[in-house]
Amino acid sequence: MKNVQISVRRLVEFVLKSGSIDSRMTSSDRALEGTKIHQLLQKEAGEGYEAEVSLKLVRVIDDISFTLEGRADGVINGEMIDEIKTTEVEMDEITEDFRPLHWAQLICYGFMLAEKSDLAEVTLQLTYYQVADKEVKQFTRVMSRKEMSTFVDDLLSKYAIWAKMSAAWEMKRNKSIQELTFPYDSYRRGQRELAIAVYRTVMDDEKLFCEAPTGIGKTMSTLFPSVKAMGEGKADKLFYFTAKTITRQVAEDALDEMRRKGLAARSVTITAKDKICFLDERKCDPEHCQFARGYYDRLNEALFDMLQTEETITRSVVEAFARKYTLCPFELSLDVALFCDVIVCDYNYLFDPVVYLKRFFADGPGRYTFLVDEVHNLVDRARSMFSATLSKSIIMQVKRELDKKTDKKLLNSVTAMNKIMIALNKQLAEENKTIYVKKEALADWNEAVLKFSYVAKDWLPKNTEAKAQADVLELYFESLRYLKIAELYDKRYVTQITRNRSDVLIKQLCLDPAFLLSEKLKLGASSVLFSATLRPIDYYTNLLGGNNDTSRLTFASPFKQNNMHLMVADYISTKYQRRENSLESVIDALYAMLSGKKGNYLFFFPSFQYLETAFELFSEKYPEVRAQKQQSFMNEAEREEFLAAFETGREETFVGFCVLGGIFSEGVDLRGERLIGTAIVGVGLAQMNVESDLIKDYYNETIGRGFDYAYQIPGMNKVLQAVGRVIRGEKDQGVVLLIEERFATDRYKALFPAHWNHARTVKNTLQIKREVNEFWRNN
């Protein structure tokens, strides 16, 4: 008999949810605020009120043993169930049948209590708390155990169709996994060891940080053992998280390789809402979008059709079914993910506190394996995801558009926010400051933002044609993010107020994301976090949620060391104050590097301004060399055109000038003769700035390594990534020139990977020419 575990909320929503998608009715999902309200009402209820009662029910329906789980907000005197719902809707609009799903959830809890305590009937109490006006409205029903049993059994019977389909698929999947062999004829150097380490990590429900250089085949080395462990019951689902579209494609390709070897596994790739939306202007409400209108009325039919016919659910597959059934493609990809074995998506679907996959993670931990690729990107992304900013300009834009008579309540809330902004601006002006930082949250400001969010949520669906609709919606969503971050605010945060001529910005800045990331990783049973560059590995383990006893592995490059000739030009300083004087020496060193062989090269610079100056001087001094430069803003087509210029079989020298840490310094795969050399100008340090200095001060106070954590290590990672563009395959050969005297110091040499221990120091252009000519003569 198949055992199925399901929460009350998911059962009720899947079977009974109907109607349309409407972003204007989006839940604010303020867990902390909701918890405080629940605790207040529970305390006021008196001695006979038992709060947060966990309930469980085992029920056999259609040869399936269902374990139904949930937590009731309260049980009163052992025979009444209380369910508390917070709402921004005006109290006079809340009737007994305001939200049928609320009653359905309550009836499930009521039956679970009746079965647990052997009650003939249960009183059901639905409590609504209006957060703006702090009013309470309650409705009660008395239902017999038999009535509730019929209702719950009907829900489970309707879900049983899906449960049986999932059970049959799981049997097929596990059988195919047991028979699955490694999809290639042999393992690359280090690949088998990595696969074994990942397998053990998943089997033991642990966490692993791993540096796996380019060429090991880290995607297959992590996916294959994870799939094998899933077939042995160690995971219900695998999540493959990454920062880039190209890496998601690599994960899809690896799954397809395993399918060619007989694997039966459903996978879905989730594409960002803005990219996959069918509308020219995204507006997620039923009045403007046919794909949102009636979405839940057509959803289950589309899911059933898709699951009967598709195994590899890529973006194009999602779009085809979304058009067939007139459904939002983004929401469809999220809903079908519930029935998939592997979910390939961006980091934010786990780590972002606002846009995470609530379908999986809102109810707490699950039997999931998290594979987090190119995890060096997660440090900056995490700080961004756990920070939030609100600006005076958007507040003023909304204020100007509101009507004093018809929008009075909303206007008052916006005016209250603006007054606080004005006071802060005045304070900074009097102190002659443009930036003010404090370690505490702005309590009055947070309260004003909270008040606005309540009023805006009520205003938005009632004023769909209002001039201010779009801007109010934008400010509403930004406010929700700000409030969510306010719930997380602790000693790892500072509040930064910035004043300029036209605006005031209030930012909750996350200095240290480690704790928040570790809490997110606990939502899965096992995690593997890996990258080609994760050096020093202790730094990334500390910043990305690892502990002192967290497993960590570093693998050597699988490529022959002498395939890459590495030179350090330590006679040039590219420090900011010396750049103008050393620029000509830099240009001459770059030209000398080209002398060994005609072909394609990349030059990386620490900023666009430096790049522009160097490009002009290089083009003027060496016009015979064909060159192109990266622009500060390039769309996808322009990026592809830039890379397409790196052709094989070139009989002339061609150079691309790029910015270090930019779109061409990582994730670019120019194999063979498409790229034969790279030069890095500078050690990758960001210019001194307020936020990096705040991070530096924080780590100086906590562990005494502020400059390392805020500047040096992040900068060196950019260098490592850029150098990694040269050798992409075992037959690739190329030269690398590091231009900066600091590369020759012990402080930076300590960050060199092991396969850089053959680096040669060069003292002038003649030596550079001699080195590259000798290398190419011997290869």
XYZ file of N, CA and C in Angstrom, residues 25-136:
336
model
N -3.876 40.837 -4.946
C -4.357 40.148 -3.752
C -3.274 39.286 -3.129
N -2.026 39.518 -3.549
C -0.919 38.713 -3.039
C -0.815 38.835 -1.537
N -0.630 37.707 -0.895
C -0.433 37.714 0.557
C 0.856 38.417 0.894
N 0.811 39.213 1.943
C 2.029 39.906 2.371
C 3.016 38.948 3.010
N 2.543 37.786 3.460
C 3.419 36.732 3.972
C 4.351 37.263 5.057
N 3.799 38.089 5.958
C 4.606 38.615 7.053
C 4.535 37.639 8.211
N 5.434 36.697 8.229
C 5.389 35.631 9.219
C 5.488 36.174 10.634
N 6.427 37.110 10.853
C 6.631 37.631 12.199
C 5.416 38.403 12.678
N 4.878 39.282 11.815
C 3.706 40.067 12.187
C 2.523 39.155 12.462
N 2.336 38.144 11.578
C 1.240 37.198 11.773
C 1.382 36.423 13.066
N 2.612 36.018 13.378
C 2.862 35.276 14.618
C 2.520 36.122 15.838
N 2.902 37.403 15.815
C 2.605 38.288 16.940
C 1.095 38.430 17.140
N 0.363 38.574 16.036
C -1.089 38.707 16.122
C -1.704 37.427 16.672
N -1.242 36.283 16.166
C -1.743 35.005 16.668
C -1.495 34.887 18.164
N -0.271 35.228 18.584
C 0.067 35.108 20.003
C -0.790 36.042 20.858
N -1.078 37.236 20.339
C -1.928 38.184 21.058
C -3.341 37.624 21.252
N -3.931 37.133 20.171
C -5.292 36.595 20.248
C -5.338 35.336 21.105
N -4.318 34.499 20.983
C -4.271 33.270 21.771
C -4.177 33.585 23.264
N -3.393 34.610 23.602
C -3.237 34.992 25.012
C -4.532 35.558 25.571
N -5.235 36.358 24.742
C -6.479 36.972 25.185
C -7.616 35.960 25.316
N -7.454 34.775 24.720
C -8.533 33.781 24.711
C -8.765 33.131 26.073
N -7.812 33.187 26.968
C -8.030 32.646 28.316
C -7.346 31.323 28.565
N -7.576 30.777 29.754
C -6.869 29.574 30.215
C -7.214 28.323 29.417
N -8.433 28.225 28.935
C -8.845 27.000 28.229
C -8.349 26.917 26.802
N -7.501 27.880 26.398
C -7.031 27.955 25.004
C -5.651 27.321 24.891
N -5.559 26.236 24.137
C -4.273 25.584 23.867
C -3.807 26.003 22.479
N -2.663 26.685 22.405
C -2.205 27.276 21.145
C -1.287 26.339 20.371
N -1.317 26.504 19.040
C -0.397 25.811 18.128
C -0.388 24.303 18.392
N -1.500 23.669 18.102
C -1.670 22.240 18.380
C -1.396 21.430 17.110
N -0.399 20.573 17.185
C -0.077 19.715 16.039
C -1.065 18.558 15.972
N -1.574 18.310 14.777
C -2.558 17.242 14.569
C -2.118 16.354 13.421
N -2.443 15.074 13.525
C -2.094 14.107 12.489
C -3.222 13.108 12.348
N -3.481 12.701 11.121
C -4.558 11.745 10.847
C -4.088 10.761 9.782
N -4.264 9.478 10.029
C -3.982 8.450 9.026
C -5.321 7.945 8.494
N -5.475 7.996 7.194
C -6.756 7.641 6.569
C -6.470 6.836 5.307
N -7.102 5.681 5.150
C -6.921 4.846 3.968
C -8.065 5.104 2.996
N -7.718 5.590 1.822
C -8.698 5.902 0.776
C -8.177 5.337 -0.538
N -8.987 4.540 -1.220
C -8.619 3.974 -2.532
C -7.259 3.278 -2.487
N -7.050 2.476 -1.459
C -5.816 1.695 -1.289
C -4.566 2.555 -1.107
N -4.753 3.780 -0.654
C -3.635 4.657 -0.337
C -3.750 5.061 1.130
N -2.653 4.926 1.847
C -2.634 5.347 3.247
C -2.150 6.792 3.311
N -3.085 7.693 3.587
C -2.754 9.118 3.670
C -2.409 9.488 5.115
N -1.308 10.183 5.275
C -0.988 10.801 6.565
C -1.185 12.297 6.399
N -2.265 12.791 7.006
C -2.629 14.201 6.895
C -2.077 14.930 8.122
N -1.327 16.005 7.891
C -0.681 16.711 8.985
C -1.002 18.199 8.946
N -1.011 18.793 10.110
C -1.243 20.233 10.185
C -1.133 20.720 11.607
N -1.213 22.032 11.753
C -1.134 22.614 13.091
C -2.247 23.631 13.245
N -3.155 23.347 14.152
C -4.270 24.251 14.421
C -3.785 25.427 15.261
N -4.321 26.608 14.982
C -3.933 27.778 15.766
C -4.333 27.628 17.225
N -5.485 26.984 17.467
C -5.897 26.811 18.855
C -6.951 25.736 19.038
N -6.916 25.087 20.193
C -7.971 24.161 20.617
C -8.510 24.695 21.939
N -9.825 24.911 22.000
C -10.454 25.530 23.163
C -11.222 24.476 23.945
N -10.821 24.305 25.191
C -11.475 23.342 26.093
C -11.552 21.937 25.507
N -10.622 21.635 24.626
C -10.537 20.283 24.104
C -11.561 19.906 23.067
N -12.507 20.811 22.734
C -13.577 20.421 21.804
C -13.941 21.511 20.790
N -13.177 22.566 20.750
C -13.401 23.619 19.749
C -12.071 23.925 19.053
N -12.127 24.013 17.724
C -10.947 24.371 16.928
C -11.049 25.839 16.537
N -9.937 26.560 16.705
C -9.892 27.973 16.319
C -8.848 28.146 15.217
N -9.225 28.754 14.127
C -8.314 29.066 13.031
C -8.272 30.579 12.869
N -7.061 31.174 12.981
C -6.897 32.629 12.931
C -6.363 33.038 11.569
N -7.031 34.000 10.946
C -6.585 34.527 9.661
C -6.447 36.040 9.768
N -5.273 36.557 9.413
C -5.099 38.001 9.356
C -5.490 38.489 7.967
N -6.064 39.665 7.894
C -6.531 40.190 6.609
C -6.429 41.705 6.586
N -6.259 42.276 5.392
C -6.275 43.717 5.213
C -7.626 44.196 4.679
N -8.521 43.242 4.381
C -9.838 43.569 3.824
C -10.694 44.229 4.900
N -11.500 45.221 4.488
C -12.392 45.907 5.432
C -13.330 44.898 6.093
N -13.612 45.112 7.371
C -14.415 44.146 8.131
C -15.825 43.951 7.569
N -16.432 45.017 7.035
C -17.797 44.861 6.535
C -17.864 44.004 5.263
N -16.712 43.735 4.656
C -16.675 42.871 3.475
C -16.450 41.403 3.830
N -16.111 41.135 5.080
C -15.817 39.769 5.502
C -17.096 39.111 6.009
N -17.598 38.177 5.216
C -18.796 37.428 5.577
C -18.399 36.009 5.967
N -19.367 35.211 6.354
C -19.073 33.837 6.773
C -18.452 33.031 5.644
N -18.860 33.305 4.410
C -18.342 32.559 3.263
C -17.281 33.356 2.499
N -16.589 34.242 3.196
C -15.582 35.115 2.594
C -14.495 34.318 1.874
N -13.989 33.267 2.501
C -12.963 32.414 1.901
C -13.306 30.948 2.184
N -13.946 30.260 1.239
C -14.309 28.848 1.454
C -13.117 27.956 1.813
N -11.923 28.283 1.293
C -10.751 27.467 1.607
C -10.402 27.526 3.096
N -10.713 28.643 3.733
C -10.457 28.754 5.171
C -11.313 27.751 5.942
N -12.581 27.629 5.563
C -13.474 26.672 6.224
C -13.027 25.242 5.941
N -12.604 24.998 4.715
C -12.165 23.641 4.362
C -10.972 23.225 5.232
N -10.054 24.128 5.428
C -8.900 23.848 6.283
C -9.350 23.589 7.719
N -10.279 24.392 8.170
C -10.782 24.272 9.547
C -11.533 22.961 9.753
N -12.300 22.538 8.757
C -13.034 21.269 8.856
C -12.057 20.094 8.965
N -10.966 20.172 8.196
C -9.938 19.114 8.296
C -9.373 19.047 9.709
N -9.031 20.194 10.263
C -8.518 20.217 11.631
C -9.561 19.693 12.612
N -10.813 20.075 12.377
C -11.887 19.612 13.261
C -12.013 18.099 13.263
N -11.939 17.493 12.097
C -12.045 16.028 12.021
C -10.824 15.365 12.659
N -9.663 15.955 12.451
C -8.451 15.399 13.056
C -8.543 15.434 14.591
N -9.120 16.518 15.117
C -9.323 16.600 16.570
C -10.359 15.593 17.043
N -11.448 15.437 16.279
C -12.506 14.486 16.656
C -11.974 13.063 16.704
N -11.144 12.711 15.735
C -10.559 11.373 15.709
C -9.569 11.187 16.868
N -8.787 12.217 17.130
C -7.782 12.131 18.186
C -8.421 12.020 19.570
N -9.479 12.804 19.808
C -10.087 12.878 21.142
C -11.406 12.128 21.240
N -11.794 11.414 20.150
C -13.036 10.634 20.126
C -14.248 11.502 20.459
N -14.394 12.589 19.684
C -15.513 13.517 19.884
C -16.599 13.255 18.846
N -17.850 13.333 19.285
C -18.973 13.125 18.357
C -19.178 14.339 17.458
N -18.845 15.525 17.990
C -18.945 16.746 17.198
C -17.896 17.743 17.673
N -17.600 18.716 16.812
C -16.597 19.731 17.123
C -17.143 21.089 16.714
N -16.881 22.085 17.544
C -17.228 23.459 17.182
C -16.049 24.075 16.424
N -16.340 24.606 15.263
C -15.319 25.221 14.418
C -15.432 26.735 14.517
N -14.360 27.384 14.856
C -14.360 28.846 14.994
C -13.348 29.455 14.043
N -13.818 30.321 13.152
C -12.960 31.016 12.199
C -12.818 32.461 12.659
N -11.602 32.861 12.999
C -11.336 34.190 13.556
C -10.581 35.045 12.545
N -11.158 36.190 12.177
C -10.500 37.127 11.275
C -10.020 38.338 12.073
N -8.749 38.695 11.840
C -8.179 39.876 12.487
C -7.826 40.885 11.409
N -8.468 42.050 11.448
C -8.219 43.103 10.471
C -7.030 43.935 10.964
N -5.895 43.802 10.256
C -4.639 44.313 10.785
C -4.572 45.842 10.819
N -5.246 46.516 9.881
C -5.166 47.978 9.851
C -5.948 48.603 11.008
N -7.153 48.100 11.226
C -8.017 48.670 12.265
C -8.014 47.863 13.554
N -7.312 46.728 13.554
C -7.179 45.863 14.737
C -8.534 45.391 15.259
N -9.399 45.064 14.315
C -10.720 44.540 14.664
C -10.739 43.026 14.513
N -11.636 42.374 15.266
C -11.779 40.918 15.221
C -13.219 40.563 14.869
